[in-house]
Amino acid sequence: MLKLAVLSLLNGISVAALYFIVASGFTVTFGLMRTINLAYGSLFLIGGYVGYQVGDLTRNWYLAMIAGSAIAGLSGAVLQWGVLDRLRGQDMRQALVTIGLSIVAADVLLAVFGGLTYQFTPPDWMQATVSLGVFGGYPAFRLLLIALSLFIGVFIWAGLTCTRVGLAIRAGVDDREMLSAIGVNPSRLFVIVATCGSALAGLAGVIGGTALSISPGEDSRYLLASLVVTIVGGMGSIAGAAVGALLVGLLEQVGLLYFPNYSIVAVYLVMVGVLALRPQGLVRGTA
Amino acid sequence: MPEPLLELRGLFATLGNTCILHGVDLTLASGCLAVVGRNGVGKSTLCRSIMGLVPDVTGRLRLAGQELLGRPPHEMEGQGVAIVPQGRRTFPSLTVHEHLRLAQKSKAKAWTIERVYQTFPRLAERRRNRGTQLSGGEQQMLAIGRALLRNPRLLILDEPSEGLSPLVVEQLSALMQQLYRSEGMTLLLVEQNFRVAVSVAERVAVMISGRIVHEDEASSFASDHEAHERFLGLGEAA
C-alpha cells in the first residue's frame, strides 16, 4: 500500500508540475498585468497540436517543443496587441471576446486536427524508467517534468525580481502612465510579457501531450486548472502558483486513489475555502 | 536665432467633457519658468499635457522646433522631457533602489544612482523600502531622483515642495537653481508656494482659467503687489 501511495504522490507532483508550467504564464498575464485572457487554454491546445504536427514531420521532439511554444507565443502576442491591449481595463469585454475566440479556436482545431487523442513520442533517453528501489520504477520523463517546472519557476521569479524588465513589469502594473513617463512603452512591454506567458502555455501543451495526451476539451480543462491555481495561490505570485499547483495536483491524484468519486469536487472545495477565508490567495504579493 | 526649447501655441486640453486648457501660449527658451495660479486653474493639466499624459489635446507643442503634440509619454521622454508629477506617484511594488535602477539611463550621464544617493542621503538609508513605506518628503525625493535619472533637457516639476519640511524645501530650491544655472537643464516649475516660485525661477507666468495671463521677471514680479492682488488674490501680506 505504501508503494501505491508513494507512486500516487509522485503522480500528483508531476501533474502539479504541468499545472504549474501552464499557470505560471497565466498568473503573470492575468495576475500581474490584469489582462483577462480566457483563450489561454486554446493557446495550450494550439501549442500541443502544432507541436505534434512538427514532431510528426521531423521526428524530432525538441523541434516539436520549440514549434509549439513559438506558435502559442506568436498567437498570444497577436491577441494581446490586436485585441486585449485595445480593451485595456475593460474586464467584461476582455472576458467575452476571449471566450468567443476560444470557442472559435476549439472548433477550428477540431476541424483541422479531428477529435483524435494525440500523444507525443519523446526522445529515447526520456522514455527510460528510473528505479526507485523498493517503490519500483517511475518514468524518467515525469521526473524531468518536475525538474523543468522548478527551473521555469526559479527563472520567472529571478526575472521578475532582479532584471530591469521585471522591474518594468511590476512598475507598469502599479502605474502604467508613470512607467511610460520614464521612457518605457507599456504596450510593447505587455506584448512581450503576453508572448512569454503564451509560449509557456504552448510549451505546456507539448509537455502535457508527452506526459499525458492532448485532445479536444483539454483547453478548458487547463484554463480551469490555471484559474484555480492562480486564485488559490494568489494573483501574480510565482510562489503562489507553485503552492496552488501542488495543492491541486496532489488533491486530484491522491484523491483518485482514496476518494475517486470526490477528487474533482475536492479541488473546488479548496478554492471555495480559500476564497472564503483568504480571498487574496495563499501567497501574497508580486513575484 | 535658435529655437526655444519649449513653445506652446493655442494649447487646448480636455478631460472627459471639461475643457481645462483654453489656449495656452507659452515660450520657454532656457532656464527656469515658474507657473503660478490658484487651485484648479489647469496648472497640473498643463504639465501632464506637455508630458503627453493627456490624450485629448489640440494646438501646437514644439520642443526645440519639433512639433510633438499628441505623442505618447514614452516618446516625449525620448525627446528629453521628464516629469515629477503631482502626488509623486512612486511605484508601490518597487523599493527605492529598484525605482532608481529602473530609471537609470546610463552610468555615463550626468545623473547616476550614486549621485541621487549623494544628493538625497535619506534615500540611501531607505533603499530597501517600498514606495508606499516612505514619508511624503521621501517619496518626493524619490520622484525627483527618478526624473533626474532620465537626464532630461526639460524637467517638469508639478508642486515639488508640497508636503516637504521647510529645511528640505530649501535644499530642493538650491538643487533646482543648480540644475538650470550650472547644468543646462530647463525647468518648468508649477508651484503653490509663491515664495519658492519667485526665489527659484527666473521668470514667472500666471495662469487663470486655463490661460497664461501674465508673465514677468521673477524679481520684479516678487514686488509687484498690484499683480499679486489682481492675479492671485493675495493681499499685501504676501
Coordinates of C-alpha atoms in Angstrom, one line a residue:
Chain A
M1 CA 0.0 0.0 0.0
L2 CA 2.9 2.3 0.8
K3 CA 4.2 1.8 -2.7
L4 CA 0.9 2.8 -4.2
A5 CA 0.8 5.9 -2.0
V6 CA 4.3 7.0 -3.0
L7 CA 3.6 6.5 -6.7
S8 CA 0.3 8.5 -6.5
L9 CA 2.2 11.2 -4.6
L10 CA 4.7 11.3 -7.4
N11 CA 1.9 11.4 -9.9
G12 CA 0.4 14.3 -8.0
I13 CA 3.7 16.2 -8.0
S14 CA 4.2 15.6 -11.7
V15 CA 0.7 16.7 -12.6
A16 CA 1.3 19.7 -10.3
A17 CA 4.5 20.4 -12.3
L18 CA 2.5 20.5 -15.5
Y19 CA -0.2 22.7 -13.9
F20 CA 2.5 25.0 -12.6
I21 CA 4.0 25.5 -16.1
V22 CA 0.6 26.4 -17.6
A23 CA -0.4 28.5 -14.6
S24 CA 2.9 30.4 -14.3
G25 CA 2.2 32.0 -17.7
F26 CA -1.4 32.7 -16.6
T27 CA -0.5 34.2 -13.3
V28 CA 1.8 36.7 -14.9
T29 CA -0.6 37.8 -17.6
F30 CA -3.8 37.6 -15.5
G31 CA -2.5 38.2 -12.0
L32 CA 0.1 40.8 -12.7
M33 CA -1.0 42.5 -15.9
R34 CA -4.7 42.1 -15.1
T35 CA -5.3 41.1 -18.6
I36 CA -8.2 38.6 -18.8
N37 CA -7.4 36.0 -21.4
L38 CA -9.9 33.2 -21.3
A39 CA -8.5 31.9 -24.5
Y40 CA -5.4 30.8 -22.6
G41 CA -6.4 27.2 -22.8
S42 CA -6.7 27.5 -26.6
L43 CA -3.0 28.6 -26.6
F44 CA -2.2 25.4 -24.7
L45 CA -4.1 23.3 -27.3
I46 CA -2.6 25.2 -30.3
G47 CA 0.9 24.6 -29.0
G48 CA 0.2 21.0 -28.4
Y49 CA -1.4 20.3 -31.9
V50 CA 1.2 22.4 -33.9
G51 CA 4.0 20.8 -31.9
Y52 CA 2.6 17.4 -32.6
Q53 CA 2.5 18.1 -36.4
V54 CA 6.0 19.4 -36.4
G55 CA 7.2 16.4 -34.3
D56 CA 5.4 14.0 -36.6
L57 CA 7.0 15.6 -39.7
T58 CA 10.5 16.0 -38.4
R59 CA 10.6 13.1 -35.9
N60 CA 12.3 15.5 -33.6
W61 CA 10.7 16.1 -30.2
Y62 CA 12.8 19.1 -29.4
L63 CA 11.7 20.8 -32.6
A64 CA 8.1 20.0 -31.6
M65 CA 8.6 21.7 -28.3
I66 CA 10.2 24.8 -29.9
A67 CA 7.5 25.0 -32.6
G68 CA 4.6 24.5 -30.0
S69 CA 6.0 27.3 -27.8
A70 CA 6.7 29.6 -30.7
I71 CA 3.3 29.3 -32.3
A72 CA 1.5 29.8 -29.0
G73 CA 3.7 32.7 -28.1
L74 CA 3.0 34.3 -31.5
S75 CA -0.7 33.8 -31.2
G76 CA -0.6 35.3 -27.7
A77 CA 1.3 38.3 -29.0
V78 CA -1.2 38.9 -31.8
L79 CA -4.1 38.5 -29.3
Q80 CA -2.5 41.0 -26.8
W81 CA -1.6 43.5 -29.4
G82 CA -4.7 43.3 -31.6
V83 CA -7.4 42.7 -29.1
L84 CA -6.6 42.8 -25.4
D85 CA -4.5 46.0 -25.3
R86 CA -7.3 47.8 -27.0
L87 CA -9.7 46.7 -24.4
R88 CA -7.4 47.6 -21.5
G89 CA -9.2 47.9 -18.2
Q90 CA -12.5 46.6 -19.6
D91 CA -12.6 43.3 -17.8
M92 CA -16.0 42.1 -19.1
R93 CA -15.2 42.8 -22.7
Q94 CA -11.9 41.1 -22.5
A95 CA -13.6 38.1 -20.9
L96 CA -16.3 37.9 -23.5
V97 CA -14.1 38.4 -26.5
T98 CA -11.6 35.8 -25.4
I99 CA -14.4 33.3 -24.5
G100 CA -15.7 33.8 -28.1
L101 CA -12.2 33.4 -29.5
S102 CA -11.7 30.2 -27.5
I103 CA -14.9 28.7 -28.9
V104 CA -13.9 29.6 -32.4
A105 CA -10.4 28.2 -31.8
A106 CA -11.7 25.0 -30.4
D107 CA -13.9 24.4 -33.5
V108 CA -11.1 25.3 -35.9
L109 CA -8.7 23.0 -34.2
L110 CA -11.4 20.2 -34.2
A111 CA -11.8 20.8 -38.0
V112 CA -8.1 20.7 -38.7
F113 CA -6.9 18.0 -36.3
G114 CA -10.0 16.0 -35.7
G115 CA -11.3 14.5 -32.5
L116 CA -8.3 12.1 -32.0
T117 CA -6.2 11.9 -28.9
Y118 CA -2.5 12.6 -29.7
Q119 CA 0.4 11.5 -27.7
F120 CA 4.0 12.7 -28.4
T121 CA 6.9 10.3 -28.5
P122 CA 9.8 11.8 -26.6
P123 CA 13.5 11.0 -27.3
D124 CA 14.5 7.5 -26.2
W125 CA 16.5 8.6 -23.2
M126 CA 13.5 10.3 -21.7
Q127 CA 11.4 7.1 -22.1
A128 CA 13.6 5.3 -19.6
T129 CA 12.3 4.2 -16.3
V130 CA 14.1 5.3 -13.2
S131 CA 14.3 2.8 -10.4
L132 CA 13.2 4.0 -7.0
G133 CA 14.3 0.9 -5.1
V134 CA 11.5 -0.8 -3.2
F135 CA 8.9 1.5 -4.7
G136 CA 9.5 0.2 -8.2
G137 CA 10.2 2.2 -11.3
Y138 CA 8.9 5.6 -12.4
P139 CA 9.0 7.2 -15.9
A140 CA 12.1 9.4 -16.3
F141 CA 10.0 11.9 -18.4
R142 CA 7.8 12.7 -15.4
L143 CA 10.8 13.3 -13.2
L144 CA 12.2 15.6 -15.9
L145 CA 8.9 17.4 -16.0
I146 CA 9.2 18.1 -12.2
A147 CA 12.8 19.4 -12.7
L148 CA 11.7 21.6 -15.7
S149 CA 8.9 23.2 -13.7
L150 CA 11.3 24.0 -10.9
F151 CA 13.7 25.6 -13.4
I152 CA 10.9 27.6 -15.0
G153 CA 9.7 28.8 -11.6
V154 CA 13.1 30.0 -10.5
F155 CA 13.7 31.6 -13.9
I156 CA 10.5 33.6 -13.8
W157 CA 11.0 34.5 -10.2
A158 CA 14.5 35.7 -10.8
G159 CA 13.4 37.6 -13.9
L160 CA 10.7 39.4 -12.1
T161 CA 12.7 40.4 -9.0
C162 CA 16.2 41.0 -10.5
T163 CA 16.0 42.2 -14.1
R164 CA 15.0 45.6 -15.3
V165 CA 12.3 44.0 -17.5
G166 CA 10.9 42.5 -14.3
L167 CA 11.1 45.9 -12.6
A168 CA 9.3 47.5 -15.5
I169 CA 6.5 44.9 -15.4
R170 CA 5.9 45.5 -11.7
A171 CA 6.1 49.2 -12.2
G172 CA 3.7 49.0 -15.2
V173 CA 1.2 47.1 -13.2
D174 CA 1.3 49.8 -10.5
D175 CA 1.2 52.8 -12.6
R176 CA 1.2 52.5 -16.4
E177 CA 1.3 56.2 -17.1
M178 CA 4.4 56.8 -14.9
L179 CA 6.2 53.9 -16.4
S180 CA 5.5 55.5 -19.8
A181 CA 6.8 58.8 -18.5
I182 CA 10.1 57.3 -17.7
G183 CA 10.5 56.1 -21.2
V184 CA 9.1 52.6 -21.4
N185 CA 6.4 51.8 -23.9
P186 CA 3.9 49.9 -21.8
S187 CA 2.0 48.4 -24.7
R188 CA 5.2 46.9 -26.1
L189 CA 6.3 45.7 -22.7
F190 CA 2.9 43.9 -22.2
V191 CA 3.1 42.3 -25.6
I192 CA 6.4 40.9 -24.7
V193 CA 5.0 39.6 -21.4
A194 CA 2.0 38.1 -23.1
T195 CA 4.3 36.4 -25.7
C196 CA 6.3 34.8 -22.9
G197 CA 3.2 33.7 -21.0
S198 CA 1.6 32.3 -24.1
A199 CA 4.8 30.5 -25.0
L200 CA 4.7 28.8 -21.6
A201 CA 1.2 27.6 -22.4
G202 CA 2.4 26.2 -25.7
L203 CA 5.3 24.5 -24.1
A204 CA 3.0 23.0 -21.5
G205 CA 0.9 21.8 -24.5
V206 CA 3.8 19.8 -25.9
I207 CA 4.9 18.6 -22.5
G208 CA 1.4 17.7 -21.4
G209 CA 0.9 15.9 -24.6
T210 CA 4.0 13.8 -23.9
A211 CA 3.4 13.1 -20.2
L212 CA -0.4 12.6 -20.8
S213 CA -2.1 13.3 -24.1
I214 CA -3.9 16.1 -25.9
S215 CA -7.4 16.0 -27.3
P216 CA -10.3 18.4 -27.8
G217 CA -11.6 19.7 -24.4
E218 CA -8.1 19.9 -22.9
D219 CA -8.2 23.7 -23.5
S220 CA -11.0 24.3 -21.0
R221 CA -9.5 21.8 -18.6
Y222 CA -6.2 23.6 -18.4
L223 CA -7.8 27.0 -18.4
L224 CA -9.8 26.0 -15.4
A225 CA -6.8 24.5 -13.7
S226 CA -4.8 27.7 -14.3
L227 CA -7.7 29.8 -12.9
V228 CA -7.9 27.6 -9.8
V229 CA -4.2 27.5 -9.3
T230 CA -3.9 31.3 -9.7
I231 CA -6.8 32.1 -7.4
V232 CA -5.7 29.6 -4.7
G233 CA -2.1 30.6 -4.9
G234 CA -2.6 34.3 -5.1
M235 CA -2.8 36.5 -8.2
G236 CA 0.5 37.3 -9.8
S237 CA 2.6 35.3 -7.4
I238 CA 5.0 32.7 -8.8
A239 CA 5.5 31.1 -5.4
G240 CA 1.7 31.1 -5.0
A241 CA 1.3 29.4 -8.4
A242 CA 3.7 26.7 -7.1
V243 CA 1.7 26.2 -3.9
G244 CA -1.6 26.3 -5.8
A245 CA -0.4 23.8 -8.4
L246 CA 0.9 21.4 -5.8
L247 CA -2.4 21.5 -3.9
V248 CA -4.5 21.0 -7.0
G249 CA -2.3 18.3 -8.5
L250 CA -1.9 16.3 -5.2
L251 CA -5.6 16.5 -4.4
E252 CA -6.5 15.4 -7.9
Q253 CA -4.1 12.4 -8.0
V254 CA -4.1 11.3 -4.3
G255 CA -7.9 11.8 -4.4
L256 CA -8.2 9.5 -7.3
L257 CA -6.7 6.8 -5.2
Y258 CA -8.5 7.3 -1.9
F259 CA -11.8 9.1 -2.8
P260 CA -12.1 8.7 -6.5
N261 CA -15.7 10.0 -6.7
Y262 CA -14.9 13.2 -5.0
S263 CA -11.4 14.1 -6.2
I264 CA -12.6 16.7 -8.6
V265 CA -15.0 18.2 -6.0
A266 CA -12.1 18.4 -3.5
V267 CA -10.2 20.8 -5.8
Y268 CA -13.1 23.2 -6.0
L269 CA -13.8 22.9 -2.3
V270 CA -10.3 24.1 -1.6
M271 CA -10.9 27.0 -4.0
V272 CA -14.1 27.9 -2.2
G273 CA -12.4 27.6 1.1
V274 CA -9.5 29.9 0.1
L275 CA -11.9 32.5 -1.4
A276 CA -14.0 32.5 1.8
L277 CA -11.1 32.6 4.3
R278 CA -8.2 34.3 2.4
P279 CA -9.6 35.9 -0.8
Q280 CA -6.2 37.3 -1.7
G281 CA -4.8 33.8 -2.1
L282 CA -2.4 31.7 0.0
V283 CA 0.7 33.7 -1.0
R284 CA 0.6 37.4 -1.2
G285 CA 2.4 40.0 -3.3
T286 CA 4.2 40.1 -6.6
A287 CA 6.9 37.6 -7.6
Chain B
M1 CA 18.1 82.6 -33.9
P2 CA 17.9 79.2 -32.1
E3 CA 14.5 77.6 -31.5
P4 CA 13.2 77.9 -27.9
L5 CA 13.3 74.6 -26.1
L6 CA 9.5 74.6 -25.4
E7 CA 6.9 76.5 -27.3
L8 CA 3.2 76.2 -26.8
R9 CA 0.7 78.0 -29.1
G10 CA -3.1 77.8 -28.5
L11 CA -2.9 74.6 -26.5
F12 CA -6.3 73.2 -25.6
A13 CA -6.8 70.2 -23.4
T14 CA -9.9 68.4 -22.5
L15 CA -10.5 65.9 -19.7
G16 CA -13.7 64.0 -20.1
N17 CA -16.2 66.6 -21.2
T18 CA -14.5 69.5 -19.5
C19 CA -12.1 71.8 -21.3
I20 CA -9.3 72.6 -18.9
L21 CA -6.7 74.5 -21.0
H22 CA -8.2 77.3 -23.1
G23 CA -5.4 78.2 -25.5
V24 CA -2.1 78.3 -23.6
D25 CA 0.6 80.4 -25.2
L26 CA 4.0 79.9 -23.5
T27 CA 7.6 80.1 -24.6
L28 CA 10.4 78.7 -22.5
A29 CA 13.8 79.2 -24.1
S30 CA 16.0 78.0 -21.3
G31 CA 16.5 78.5 -17.5
C32 CA 13.5 78.2 -15.2
L33 CA 10.0 79.4 -15.6
A34 CA 7.5 79.1 -12.7
V35 CA 3.8 78.8 -13.4
V36 CA 1.7 80.1 -10.5
G37 CA -2.0 80.3 -10.1
R38 CA -4.8 79.3 -7.8
N39 CA -6.0 75.7 -7.4
G40 CA -7.9 74.3 -10.3
V41 CA -6.8 76.7 -13.0
G42 CA -5.2 73.9 -15.0
K43 CA -1.5 74.0 -14.0
S44 CA -1.3 70.2 -13.5
T45 CA -3.1 69.6 -16.7
L46 CA -0.6 71.9 -18.4
C47 CA 2.3 69.7 -17.0
R48 CA 0.5 66.5 -18.0
S49 CA -0.2 67.8 -21.5
I50 CA 3.4 68.6 -22.2
M51 CA 4.5 65.1 -21.0
G52 CA 1.9 63.5 -23.3
L53 CA -0.2 62.2 -20.5
V54 CA -3.4 64.0 -21.7
P55 CA -4.7 62.3 -24.8
D56 CA -7.2 65.0 -25.8
V57 CA -5.1 68.0 -26.7
T58 CA -5.1 70.4 -29.7
G59 CA -2.9 73.3 -30.7
R60 CA 0.9 73.4 -31.1
L61 CA 3.5 71.9 -28.8
R62 CA 7.1 72.3 -30.1
L63 CA 10.2 71.0 -28.5
A64 CA 13.4 72.6 -29.9
G65 CA 11.4 73.4 -33.1
Q66 CA 10.0 69.9 -33.5
E67 CA 6.2 69.5 -33.5
L68 CA 5.4 66.9 -30.9
L69 CA 1.7 67.4 -29.9
G70 CA -0.2 64.2 -29.2
R71 CA 2.9 62.0 -28.8
P72 CA 2.7 59.4 -26.0
P73 CA 4.7 59.9 -22.8
H74 CA 7.5 57.4 -23.7
E75 CA 8.1 59.3 -27.0
M76 CA 8.2 62.7 -25.2
E77 CA 10.6 61.1 -22.7
G78 CA 12.7 60.0 -25.7
Q79 CA 12.8 63.7 -26.8
G80 CA 14.2 64.6 -23.4
V81 CA 11.2 65.5 -21.2
A82 CA 10.8 64.2 -17.7
I83 CA 8.2 64.9 -15.1
V84 CA 7.9 65.0 -11.3
P85 CA 4.2 64.5 -11.1
Q86 CA 1.8 65.9 -8.6
G87 CA 1.2 63.4 -5.8
R88 CA 4.7 61.9 -6.5
R89 CA 3.3 58.7 -8.0
T90 CA 6.1 56.4 -6.9
F91 CA 5.5 52.7 -7.6
P92 CA 4.1 50.8 -4.6
S93 CA 5.7 47.4 -5.6
L94 CA 9.2 48.7 -6.1
T95 CA 11.8 49.5 -3.5
V96 CA 13.7 52.8 -3.5
H97 CA 16.7 51.2 -5.1
E98 CA 14.5 49.4 -7.7
H99 CA 13.0 52.7 -8.7
L100 CA 16.4 54.1 -9.4
R101 CA 17.6 51.1 -11.2
L102 CA 14.6 51.1 -13.5
A103 CA 15.0 54.9 -14.2
Q104 CA 18.8 55.0 -14.7
K105 CA 19.5 55.6 -18.3
S106 CA 23.3 55.2 -18.4
K107 CA 26.1 55.3 -15.9
A108 CA 28.0 57.7 -18.2
K109 CA 25.4 60.5 -17.9
A110 CA 25.3 63.4 -15.5
W111 CA 22.8 61.8 -13.2
T112 CA 23.5 58.4 -11.8
I113 CA 22.1 56.3 -8.9
E114 CA 25.2 57.2 -6.8
R115 CA 24.6 60.9 -7.4
V116 CA 20.9 60.7 -6.5
Y117 CA 22.0 59.0 -3.2
Q118 CA 24.6 61.7 -2.6
T119 CA 22.0 64.4 -3.3
F120 CA 19.3 62.7 -1.1
P121 CA 21.2 60.8 1.6
R122 CA 17.9 59.9 3.2
L123 CA 17.0 57.8 0.1
A124 CA 20.2 55.8 0.5
E125 CA 19.2 55.0 4.1
R126 CA 15.8 53.7 2.8
R127 CA 16.9 52.0 -0.3
R128 CA 15.2 48.7 0.6
N129 CA 11.9 50.3 1.5
R130 CA 9.0 50.2 -0.9
G131 CA 7.4 53.2 -2.5
T132 CA 4.5 53.3 -0.1
Q133 CA 6.6 52.8 3.1
L134 CA 8.2 56.2 2.7
S135 CA 7.2 59.5 4.2
G136 CA 5.7 62.2 1.9
G137 CA 9.0 64.0 1.7
E138 CA 11.0 60.8 0.9
Q139 CA 8.5 60.0 -1.8
Q140 CA 9.0 63.4 -3.3
M141 CA 12.8 63.0 -3.3
L142 CA 12.4 59.6 -4.9
A143 CA 10.1 61.1 -7.6
I144 CA 12.7 63.8 -8.3
G145 CA 15.5 61.3 -8.4
R146 CA 13.6 59.1 -10.7
A147 CA 13.0 62.0 -13.1
L148 CA 16.7 63.2 -12.9
L149 CA 18.0 59.8 -13.8
R150 CA 16.4 60.2 -17.2
N151 CA 18.8 63.1 -17.7
P152 CA 16.1 65.3 -19.3
R153 CA 16.6 68.5 -21.3
L154 CA 13.2 69.7 -19.9
L155 CA 12.3 68.9 -16.4
I156 CA 8.6 69.5 -15.4
L157 CA 8.1 69.8 -11.7
D158 CA 4.5 69.7 -10.5
E159 CA 4.3 71.1 -7.0
P160 CA 7.6 69.7 -5.8
S161 CA 7.6 71.5 -2.4
E162 CA 4.2 70.1 -1.4
G163 CA 4.4 68.3 1.9
L164 CA 8.1 68.9 2.5
S165 CA 9.6 70.4 5.6
P166 CA 11.0 73.9 5.3
L167 CA 14.5 72.6 5.5
V168 CA 14.0 70.1 2.6
V169 CA 12.3 72.8 0.6
E170 CA 15.4 75.0 1.0
Q171 CA 17.6 72.1 -0.2
L172 CA 15.3 71.5 -3.1
S173 CA 15.3 75.1 -4.1
A174 CA 19.1 75.1 -4.2
L175 CA 19.1 71.9 -6.3
M176 CA 16.6 73.4 -8.8
Q177 CA 18.8 76.5 -9.2
Q178 CA 21.9 74.4 -9.6
L179 CA 20.1 72.3 -12.3
Y180 CA 19.3 75.2 -14.6
R181 CA 22.2 77.5 -13.7
S182 CA 25.1 75.2 -14.0
E183 CA 23.9 72.0 -15.6
G184 CA 22.0 73.4 -18.5
M185 CA 18.7 71.7 -17.7
T186 CA 15.5 73.7 -18.4
L187 CA 12.9 73.7 -15.7
L188 CA 9.1 74.2 -15.8
L189 CA 8.1 74.7 -12.2
V190 CA 4.5 74.6 -11.1
E191 CA 4.3 75.8 -7.5
Q192 CA 1.7 76.6 -5.0
N193 CA 4.3 78.0 -2.7
F194 CA 4.7 81.5 -4.1
R195 CA 7.9 82.3 -2.2
V196 CA 9.6 79.2 -3.6
A197 CA 8.4 80.1 -7.1
V198 CA 9.8 83.6 -7.1
S199 CA 13.0 82.7 -5.3
V200 CA 13.9 79.7 -7.6
A201 CA 12.7 80.8 -11.0
E202 CA 14.0 83.5 -13.4
R203 CA 10.6 84.2 -14.8
V204 CA 7.1 83.7 -13.5
A205 CA 3.9 83.1 -15.5
V206 CA 0.4 83.5 -14.0
M207 CA -2.3 81.1 -15.1
I208 CA -6.0 81.8 -14.8
S209 CA -8.9 79.6 -16.1
G210 CA -6.7 77.6 -18.4
R211 CA -4.7 80.5 -19.9
I212 CA -1.4 82.3 -19.3
V213 CA -2.5 85.8 -18.5
H214 CA 0.7 87.5 -17.3
E215 CA 4.4 86.9 -17.5
D216 CA 7.3 88.8 -15.8
E217 CA 10.8 88.5 -14.4
A218 CA 10.7 86.8 -11.1
S219 CA 12.5 89.6 -9.3
S220 CA 10.1 92.3 -10.5
F221 CA 7.0 90.0 -10.1
A222 CA 8.0 89.4 -6.4
S223 CA 7.5 93.1 -5.6
D224 CA 4.6 93.7 -7.9
H225 CA 1.9 93.8 -5.3
E226 CA -0.7 95.0 -7.7
A227 CA -0.2 91.9 -9.9
H228 CA -0.4 89.6 -6.8
E229 CA -3.8 91.1 -5.9
R230 CA -5.1 91.1 -9.4
F231 CA -4.0 87.6 -10.5
L232 CA -3.6 85.6 -7.3
G233 CA -5.9 87.3 -4.9
L234 CA -3.0 87.8 -2.5
G235 CA -3.1 90.8 -0.2
E236 CA -0.2 93.0 0.8
A237 CA 0.9 90.4 3.3
A238 CA 2.2 88.1 0.6

